[in-house]
mmCIF file of C-alpha atoms in Angstrom:
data_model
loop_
_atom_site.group_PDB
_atom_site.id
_atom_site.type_symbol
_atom_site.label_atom_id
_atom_site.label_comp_id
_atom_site.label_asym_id
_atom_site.label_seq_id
_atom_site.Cartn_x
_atom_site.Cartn_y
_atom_site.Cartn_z
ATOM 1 C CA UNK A 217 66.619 196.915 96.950
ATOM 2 C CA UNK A 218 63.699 195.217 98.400
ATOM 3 C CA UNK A 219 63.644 191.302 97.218
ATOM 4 C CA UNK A 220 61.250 188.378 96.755
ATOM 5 C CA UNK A 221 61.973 184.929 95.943
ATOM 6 C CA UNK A 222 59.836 184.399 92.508
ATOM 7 C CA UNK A 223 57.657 181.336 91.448
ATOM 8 C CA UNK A 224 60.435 180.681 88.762
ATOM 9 C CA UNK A 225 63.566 181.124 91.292
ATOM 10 C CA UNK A 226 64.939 184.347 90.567
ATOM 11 C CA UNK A 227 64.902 186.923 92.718
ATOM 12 C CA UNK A 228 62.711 189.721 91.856
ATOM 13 C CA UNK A 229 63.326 193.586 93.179
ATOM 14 C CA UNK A 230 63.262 197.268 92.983
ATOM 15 C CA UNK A 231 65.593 199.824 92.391
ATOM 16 C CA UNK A 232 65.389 203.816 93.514
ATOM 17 C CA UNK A 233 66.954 207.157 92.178
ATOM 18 C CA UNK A 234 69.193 204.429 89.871
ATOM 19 C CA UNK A 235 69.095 203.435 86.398
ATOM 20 C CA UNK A 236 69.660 199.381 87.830
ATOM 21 C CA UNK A 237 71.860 196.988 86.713
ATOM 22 C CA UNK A 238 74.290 197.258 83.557
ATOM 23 C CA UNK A 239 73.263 197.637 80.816
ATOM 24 C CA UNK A 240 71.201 200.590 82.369
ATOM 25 C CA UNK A 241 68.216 202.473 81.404
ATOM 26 C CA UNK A 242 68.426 205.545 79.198
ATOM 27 C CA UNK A 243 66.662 207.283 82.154
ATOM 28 C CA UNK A 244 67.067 207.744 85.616
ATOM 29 C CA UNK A 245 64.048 206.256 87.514
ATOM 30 C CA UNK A 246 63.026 206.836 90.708
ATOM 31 C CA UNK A 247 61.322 203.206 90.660
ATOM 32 C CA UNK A 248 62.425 200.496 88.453
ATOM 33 C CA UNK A 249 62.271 197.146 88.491
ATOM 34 C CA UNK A 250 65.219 193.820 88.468
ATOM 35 C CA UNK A 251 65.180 190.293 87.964
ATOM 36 C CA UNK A 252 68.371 188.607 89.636
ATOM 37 C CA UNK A 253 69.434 184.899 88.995
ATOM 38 C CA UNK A 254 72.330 183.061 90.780
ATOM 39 C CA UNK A 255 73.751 182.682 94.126
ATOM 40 C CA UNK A 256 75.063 185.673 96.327
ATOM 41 C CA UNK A 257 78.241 185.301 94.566
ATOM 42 C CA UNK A 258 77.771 184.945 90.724
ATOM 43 C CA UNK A 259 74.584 186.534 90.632
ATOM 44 C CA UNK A 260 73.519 188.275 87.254
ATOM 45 C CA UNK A 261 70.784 191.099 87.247
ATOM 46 C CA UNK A 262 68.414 192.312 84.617
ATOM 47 C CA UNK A 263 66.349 195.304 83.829
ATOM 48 C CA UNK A 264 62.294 194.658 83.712
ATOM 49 C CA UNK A 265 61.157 197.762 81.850
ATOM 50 C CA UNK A 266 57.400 198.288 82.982
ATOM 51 C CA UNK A 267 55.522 201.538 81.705
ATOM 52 C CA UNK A 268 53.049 200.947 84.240
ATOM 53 C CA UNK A 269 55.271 200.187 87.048
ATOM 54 C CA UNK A 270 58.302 202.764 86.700
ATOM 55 C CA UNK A 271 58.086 206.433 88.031
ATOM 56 C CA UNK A 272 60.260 209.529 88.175
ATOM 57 C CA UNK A 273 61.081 212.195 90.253
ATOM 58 C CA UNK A 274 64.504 212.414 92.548
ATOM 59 C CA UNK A 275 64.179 211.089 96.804
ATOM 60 C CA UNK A 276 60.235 212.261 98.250
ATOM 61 C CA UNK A 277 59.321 213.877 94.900
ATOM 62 C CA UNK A 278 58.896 210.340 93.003
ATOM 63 C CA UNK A 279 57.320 206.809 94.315
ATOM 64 C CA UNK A 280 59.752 203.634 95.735
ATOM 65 C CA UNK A 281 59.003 200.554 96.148
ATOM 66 C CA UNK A 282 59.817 199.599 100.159
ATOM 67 C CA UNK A 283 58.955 196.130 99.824
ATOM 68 C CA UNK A 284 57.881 192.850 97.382
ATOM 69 C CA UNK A 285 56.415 190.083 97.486
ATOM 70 C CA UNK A 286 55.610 187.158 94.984
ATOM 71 C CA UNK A 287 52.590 184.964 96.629
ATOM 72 C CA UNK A 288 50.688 182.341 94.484
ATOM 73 C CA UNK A 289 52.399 183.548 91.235
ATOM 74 C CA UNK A 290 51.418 187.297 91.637
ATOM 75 C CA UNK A 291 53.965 189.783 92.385
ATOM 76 C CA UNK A 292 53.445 192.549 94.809
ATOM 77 C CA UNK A 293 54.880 195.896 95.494
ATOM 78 C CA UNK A 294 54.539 197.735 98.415
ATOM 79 C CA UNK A 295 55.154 201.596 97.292
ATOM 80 C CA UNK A 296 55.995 204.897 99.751
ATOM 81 C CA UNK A 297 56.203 208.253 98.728
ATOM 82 C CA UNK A 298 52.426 207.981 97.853
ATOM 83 C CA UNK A 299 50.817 209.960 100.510
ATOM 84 C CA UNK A 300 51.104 207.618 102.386
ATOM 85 C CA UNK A 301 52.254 203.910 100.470
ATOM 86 C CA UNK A 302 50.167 202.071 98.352
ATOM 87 C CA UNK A 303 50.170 198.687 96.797
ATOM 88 C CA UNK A 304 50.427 197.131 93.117
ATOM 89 C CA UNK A 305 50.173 193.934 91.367
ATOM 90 C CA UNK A 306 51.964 192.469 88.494
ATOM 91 C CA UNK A 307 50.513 188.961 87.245
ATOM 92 C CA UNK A 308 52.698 188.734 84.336
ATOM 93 C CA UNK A 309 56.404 189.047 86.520
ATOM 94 C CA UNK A 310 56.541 192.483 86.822
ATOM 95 C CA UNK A 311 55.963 193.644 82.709
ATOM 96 C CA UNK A 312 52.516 195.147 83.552
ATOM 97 C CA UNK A 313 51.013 196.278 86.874
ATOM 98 C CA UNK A 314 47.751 196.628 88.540
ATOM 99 C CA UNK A 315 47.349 199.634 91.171
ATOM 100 C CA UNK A 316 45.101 199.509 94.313
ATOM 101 C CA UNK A 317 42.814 202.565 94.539
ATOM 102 C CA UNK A 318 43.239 202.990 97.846
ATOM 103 C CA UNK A 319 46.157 204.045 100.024
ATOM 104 C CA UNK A 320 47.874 203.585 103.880
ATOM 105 C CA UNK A 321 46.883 206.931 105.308
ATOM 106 C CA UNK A 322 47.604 205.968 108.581
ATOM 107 C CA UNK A 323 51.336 205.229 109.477
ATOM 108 C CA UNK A 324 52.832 202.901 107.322
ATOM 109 C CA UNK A 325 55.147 205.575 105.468
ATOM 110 C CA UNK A 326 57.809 202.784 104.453
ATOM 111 C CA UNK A 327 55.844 199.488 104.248
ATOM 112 C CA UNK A 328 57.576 195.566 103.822
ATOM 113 C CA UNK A 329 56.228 192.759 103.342
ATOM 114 C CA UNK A 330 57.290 189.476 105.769
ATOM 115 C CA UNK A 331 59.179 186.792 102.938
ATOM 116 C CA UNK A 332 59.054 183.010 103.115
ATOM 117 C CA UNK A 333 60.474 180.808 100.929
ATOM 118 C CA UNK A 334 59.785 180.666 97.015
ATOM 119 C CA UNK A 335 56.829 181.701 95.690
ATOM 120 C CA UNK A 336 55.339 182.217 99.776
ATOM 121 C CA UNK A 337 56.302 178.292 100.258
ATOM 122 C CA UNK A 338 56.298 177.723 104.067
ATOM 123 C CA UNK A 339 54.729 180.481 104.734
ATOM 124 C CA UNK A 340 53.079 180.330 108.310
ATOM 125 C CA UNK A 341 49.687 180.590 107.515
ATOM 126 C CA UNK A 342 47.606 181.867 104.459
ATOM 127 C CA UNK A 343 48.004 185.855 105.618
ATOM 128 C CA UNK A 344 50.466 187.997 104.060
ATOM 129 C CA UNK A 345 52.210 190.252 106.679
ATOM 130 C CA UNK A 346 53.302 193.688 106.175
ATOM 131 C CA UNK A 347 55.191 196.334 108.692
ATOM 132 C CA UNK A 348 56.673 199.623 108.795
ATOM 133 C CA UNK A 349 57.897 201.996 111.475
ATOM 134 C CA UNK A 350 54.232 204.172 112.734
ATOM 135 C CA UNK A 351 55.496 207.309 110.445
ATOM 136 C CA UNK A 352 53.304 209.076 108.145
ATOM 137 C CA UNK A 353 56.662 209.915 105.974
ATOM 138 C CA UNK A 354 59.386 207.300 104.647
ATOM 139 C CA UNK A 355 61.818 209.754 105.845
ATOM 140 C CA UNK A 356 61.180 210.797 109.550
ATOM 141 C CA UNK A 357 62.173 208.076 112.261
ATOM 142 C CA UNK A 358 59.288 206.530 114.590
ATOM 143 C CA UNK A 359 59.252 205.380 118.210
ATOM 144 C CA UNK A 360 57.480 202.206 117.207
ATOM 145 C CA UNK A 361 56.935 199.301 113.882
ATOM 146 C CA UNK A 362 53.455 198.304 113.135
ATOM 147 C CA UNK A 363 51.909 195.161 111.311
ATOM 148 C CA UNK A 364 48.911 194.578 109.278
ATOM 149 C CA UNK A 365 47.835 191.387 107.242
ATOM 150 C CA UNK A 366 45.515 190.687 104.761
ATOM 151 C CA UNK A 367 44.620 186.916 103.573
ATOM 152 C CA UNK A 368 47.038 186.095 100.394
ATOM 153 C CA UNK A 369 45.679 186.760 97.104
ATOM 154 C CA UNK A 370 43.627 189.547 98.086
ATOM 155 C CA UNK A 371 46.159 192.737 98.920
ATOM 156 C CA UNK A 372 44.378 194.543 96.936
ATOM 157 C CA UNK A 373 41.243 195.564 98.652
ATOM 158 C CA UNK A 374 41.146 197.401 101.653
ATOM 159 C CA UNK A 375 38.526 195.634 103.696
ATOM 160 C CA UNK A 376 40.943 192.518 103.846
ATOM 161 C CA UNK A 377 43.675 194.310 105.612
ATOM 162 C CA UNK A 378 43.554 194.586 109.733
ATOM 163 C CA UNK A 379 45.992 195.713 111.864
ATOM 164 C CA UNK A 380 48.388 194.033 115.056
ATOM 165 C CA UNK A 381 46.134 195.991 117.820
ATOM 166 C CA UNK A 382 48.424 194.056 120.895
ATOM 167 C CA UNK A 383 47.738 190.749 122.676
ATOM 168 C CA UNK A 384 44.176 189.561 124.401
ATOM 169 C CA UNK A 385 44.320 188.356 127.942
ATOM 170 C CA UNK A 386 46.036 185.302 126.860
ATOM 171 C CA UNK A 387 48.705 186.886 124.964
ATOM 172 C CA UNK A 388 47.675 185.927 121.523
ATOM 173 C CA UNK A 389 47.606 188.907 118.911
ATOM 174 C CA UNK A 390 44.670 190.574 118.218
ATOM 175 C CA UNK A 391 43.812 192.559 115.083
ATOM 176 C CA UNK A 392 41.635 195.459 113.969
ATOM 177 C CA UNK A 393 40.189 196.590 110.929
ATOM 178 C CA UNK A 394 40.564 199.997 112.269
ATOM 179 C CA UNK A 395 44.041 201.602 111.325
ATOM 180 C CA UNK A 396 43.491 203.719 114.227
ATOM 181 C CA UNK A 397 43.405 201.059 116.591
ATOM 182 C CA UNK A 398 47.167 199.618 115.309
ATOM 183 C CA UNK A 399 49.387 199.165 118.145
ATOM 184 C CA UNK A 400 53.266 198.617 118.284
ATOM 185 C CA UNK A 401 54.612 195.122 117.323
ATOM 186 C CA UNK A 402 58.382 196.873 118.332
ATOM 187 C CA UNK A 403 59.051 199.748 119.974
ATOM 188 C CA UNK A 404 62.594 201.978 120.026
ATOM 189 C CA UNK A 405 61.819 205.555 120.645
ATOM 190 C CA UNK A 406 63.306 207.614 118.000
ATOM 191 C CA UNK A 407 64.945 204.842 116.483
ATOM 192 C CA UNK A 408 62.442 202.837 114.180
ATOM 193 C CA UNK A 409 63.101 203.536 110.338
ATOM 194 C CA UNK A 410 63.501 201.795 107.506
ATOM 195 C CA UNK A 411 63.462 197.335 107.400
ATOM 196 C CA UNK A 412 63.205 194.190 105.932
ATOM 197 C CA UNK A 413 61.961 191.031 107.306
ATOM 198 C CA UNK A 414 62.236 187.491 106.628
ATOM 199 C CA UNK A 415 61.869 184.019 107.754
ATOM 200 C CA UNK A 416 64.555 182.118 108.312
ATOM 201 C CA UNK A 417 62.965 178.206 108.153
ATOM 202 C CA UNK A 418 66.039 176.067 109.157
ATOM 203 C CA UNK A 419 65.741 178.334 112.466
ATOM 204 C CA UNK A 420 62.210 178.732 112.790
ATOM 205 C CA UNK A 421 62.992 182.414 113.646
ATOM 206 C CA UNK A 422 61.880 186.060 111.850
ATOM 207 C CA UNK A 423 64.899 188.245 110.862
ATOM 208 C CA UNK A 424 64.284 191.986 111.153
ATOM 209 C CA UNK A 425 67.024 193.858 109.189
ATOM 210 C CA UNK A 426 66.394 197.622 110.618
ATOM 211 C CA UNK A 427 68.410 200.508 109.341
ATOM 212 C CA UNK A 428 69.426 203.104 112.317
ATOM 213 C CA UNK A 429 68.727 206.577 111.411
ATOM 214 C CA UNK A 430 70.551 209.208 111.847
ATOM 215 C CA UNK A 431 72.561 211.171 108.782
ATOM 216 C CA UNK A 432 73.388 209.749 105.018
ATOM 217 C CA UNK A 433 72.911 206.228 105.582
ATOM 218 C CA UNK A 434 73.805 205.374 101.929
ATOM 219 C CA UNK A 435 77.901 206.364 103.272
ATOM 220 C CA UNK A 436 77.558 205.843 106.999
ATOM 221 C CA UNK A 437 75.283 204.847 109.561
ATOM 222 C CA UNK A 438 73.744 201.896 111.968
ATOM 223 C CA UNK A 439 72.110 198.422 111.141
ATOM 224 C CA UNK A 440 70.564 195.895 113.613
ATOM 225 C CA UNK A 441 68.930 192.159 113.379
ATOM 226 C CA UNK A 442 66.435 191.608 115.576
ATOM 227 C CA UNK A 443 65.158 187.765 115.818
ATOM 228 C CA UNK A 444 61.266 186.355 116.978
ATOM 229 C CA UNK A 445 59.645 183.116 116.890
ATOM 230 C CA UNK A 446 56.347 184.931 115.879
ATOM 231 C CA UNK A 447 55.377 187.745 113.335
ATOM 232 C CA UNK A 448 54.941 189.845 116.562
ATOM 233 C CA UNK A 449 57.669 188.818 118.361
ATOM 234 C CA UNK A 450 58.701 188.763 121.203
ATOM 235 C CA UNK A 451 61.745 190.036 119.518
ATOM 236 C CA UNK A 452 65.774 189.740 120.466
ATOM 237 C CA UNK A 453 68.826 191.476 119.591
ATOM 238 C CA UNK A 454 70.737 189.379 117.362
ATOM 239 C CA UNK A 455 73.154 192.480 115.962
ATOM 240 C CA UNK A 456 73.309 195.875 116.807
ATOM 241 C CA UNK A 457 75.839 198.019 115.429
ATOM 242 C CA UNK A 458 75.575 201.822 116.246
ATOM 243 C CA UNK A 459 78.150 202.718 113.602
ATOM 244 C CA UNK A 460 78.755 200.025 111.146
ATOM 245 C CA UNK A 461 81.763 199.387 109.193
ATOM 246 C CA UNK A 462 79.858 200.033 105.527
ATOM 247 C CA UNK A 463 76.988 202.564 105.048
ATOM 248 C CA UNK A 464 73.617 200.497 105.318
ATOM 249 C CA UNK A 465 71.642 202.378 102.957
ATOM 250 C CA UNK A 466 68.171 202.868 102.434
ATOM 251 C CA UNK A 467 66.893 199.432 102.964
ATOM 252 C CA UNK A 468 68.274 196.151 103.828
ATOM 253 C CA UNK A 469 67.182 192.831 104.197
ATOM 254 C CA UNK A 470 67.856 188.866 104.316
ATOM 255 C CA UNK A 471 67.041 187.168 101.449
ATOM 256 C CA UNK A 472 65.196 183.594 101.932
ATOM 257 C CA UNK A 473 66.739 182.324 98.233
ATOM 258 C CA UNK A 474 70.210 183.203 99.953
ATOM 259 C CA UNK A 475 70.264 181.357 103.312
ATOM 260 C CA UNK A 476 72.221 178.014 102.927
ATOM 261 C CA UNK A 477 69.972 174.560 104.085
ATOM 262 C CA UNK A 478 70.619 174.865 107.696
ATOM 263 C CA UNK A 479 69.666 179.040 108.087
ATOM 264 C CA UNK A 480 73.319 179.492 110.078
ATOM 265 C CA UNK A 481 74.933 181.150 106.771
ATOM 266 C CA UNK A 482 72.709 184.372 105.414
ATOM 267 C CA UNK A 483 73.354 187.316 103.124
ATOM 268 C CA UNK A 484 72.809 190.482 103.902
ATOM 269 C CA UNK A 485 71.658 192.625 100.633
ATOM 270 C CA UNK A 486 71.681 196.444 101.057
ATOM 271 C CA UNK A 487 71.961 199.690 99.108
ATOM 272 C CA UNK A 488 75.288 201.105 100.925
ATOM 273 C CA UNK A 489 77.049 203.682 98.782
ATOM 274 C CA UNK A 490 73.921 203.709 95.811
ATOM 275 C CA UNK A 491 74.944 200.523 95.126
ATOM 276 C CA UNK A 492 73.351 196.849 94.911
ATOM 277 C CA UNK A 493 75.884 195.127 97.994
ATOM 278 C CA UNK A 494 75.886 191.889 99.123
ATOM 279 C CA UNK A 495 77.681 191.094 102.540
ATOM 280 C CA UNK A 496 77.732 187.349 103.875
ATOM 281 C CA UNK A 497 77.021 186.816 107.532
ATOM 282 C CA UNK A 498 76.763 183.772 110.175
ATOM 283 C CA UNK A 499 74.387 183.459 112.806
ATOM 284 C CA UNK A 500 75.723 181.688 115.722
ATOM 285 C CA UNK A 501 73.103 179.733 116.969
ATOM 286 C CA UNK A 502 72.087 179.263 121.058
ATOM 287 C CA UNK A 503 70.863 176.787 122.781
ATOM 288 C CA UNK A 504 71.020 172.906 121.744
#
């Protein structure tokens, strides 16, 4: 269920192996598409049917969408399974799509994009951010994340992406247009999988929701937050939980549209058990 926080304040998302919310679609997709409106609590969710946007075809053998983004009224996907991901566009709120003709061939086997507030509102600067754990496949576990960013409103076309290559001499990031020059922006050998990011503005901090692999994570499994002041870190442990009480799923993230005014009260939505979930957390805070 990766989210974005639409131009018209609904949420906007994806769905996987699932026929979405009720009333579902007459067929199974392997991608389809959801509109949510509401809070975390009363929340209702729709069905966007898109015949250039929905595919078929059961876990590797159809396309997912890993992440979304809405940024200057055009809605992005960010799609895996694809040998390796590739992106689309919707200008129309996800009822017709527009397909780049060029793919991530390097890495970036489950890319997300970074979310700010509605519509990209406070974003950081005019770059759109994307990451995923340095794996060729959305389904084999990486020692290392990677970034890449391309200015906002032109995802599309591959000569406007570069890639996090480290830090120059005085530790700012440096970037690449040369995928094979990407270098890690987080590194946990064995351990890097599937995530969502988001900013957190009350707390000036990134949230990195990172599934742990290891088994069926739809039924069982590990999550952890991690927490930067920078796209690139450096990055904390705010949460780690090797075996957490709920299965994390596929996917899970933080959801700008659902942090309360001061950032300290978040919800956490993931896919645990093949379902849409929705788990309330608090951040406890240091410092002054």
């Amino acid at each position: 269920w990766p989210l974005t926080w639409g131009d018209d304040d609904a949420l906007y998302g994806a769905y996987g192996d699932g026929r979405g919310f009720d009333p579902p679609v007459p067929q199974k997709l392997s991608m389809g598409l959801v509109r949510i409106t509401g809070g975390p609590a009363d929340f209702r969710g729709e069905n966007i049917r898109s015949p250039t946007f929905e595919q078929t075809g059961d876990g590797p053998r159809g396309r997912k969408a890993s992440g979304m983004l809405m940024a200057g009224g055009v809605l992005y996907a960010a799609v895996r399974n694809a040998g390796n991901s590739v992106l689309a566009a919707s200008r129309d709120r996800g009822l017709s799509w527009t397909w780049a003709d060029w793919k991530f061939a390097a890495g970036f086997g489950c890319p997300t994009f970074l979310n700010f507030g509605r519509n990209y509102a406070g974003a950081r600067d005019e770059y759109v951010y994307l990451y995923s754990h340095d794996s060729d496949s959305a389904y084999e576990p990486a020692d290392r994340m990677v970034l890449a960013r391309a200015p906002k409103g032109d995802l599309l076309r591959r000569e406007a992406w570069e890639f996090f290559a480290g830090f120059d001499s005085g530790g700012r990031p440096s970037w690449s247009r040369d995928a094979a020059r990407r270098a890690a922006v987080f590194s946990s050998p064995g351990r890097c999988y599937r995530s969502g990011v988001s900013y957190a503005a009350p707390l000036r901090r990134y949230l990195w929701v990172q599934v742990l692999p290891g088994g069926d994570t739809r039924y069982a499994g590990g999550l952890a937050v991690f927490d930067a002041p920078e796209p690139w870190g450096p990055w904390t442990t705010a949460c780690w939980a090797e075996k957490w009480d709920a299965g994390p799923g596929e996917t899970a993230s933080l959801p700008p549209r659902w942090m309360s005014p001061d950032g300290r009260t978040v919800h956490l939505v993931f896919s645990g058990d093949d379902a849409f979930c929705v788990r309330r957390a608090t951040l406890t805070v240091a410092g002054p």
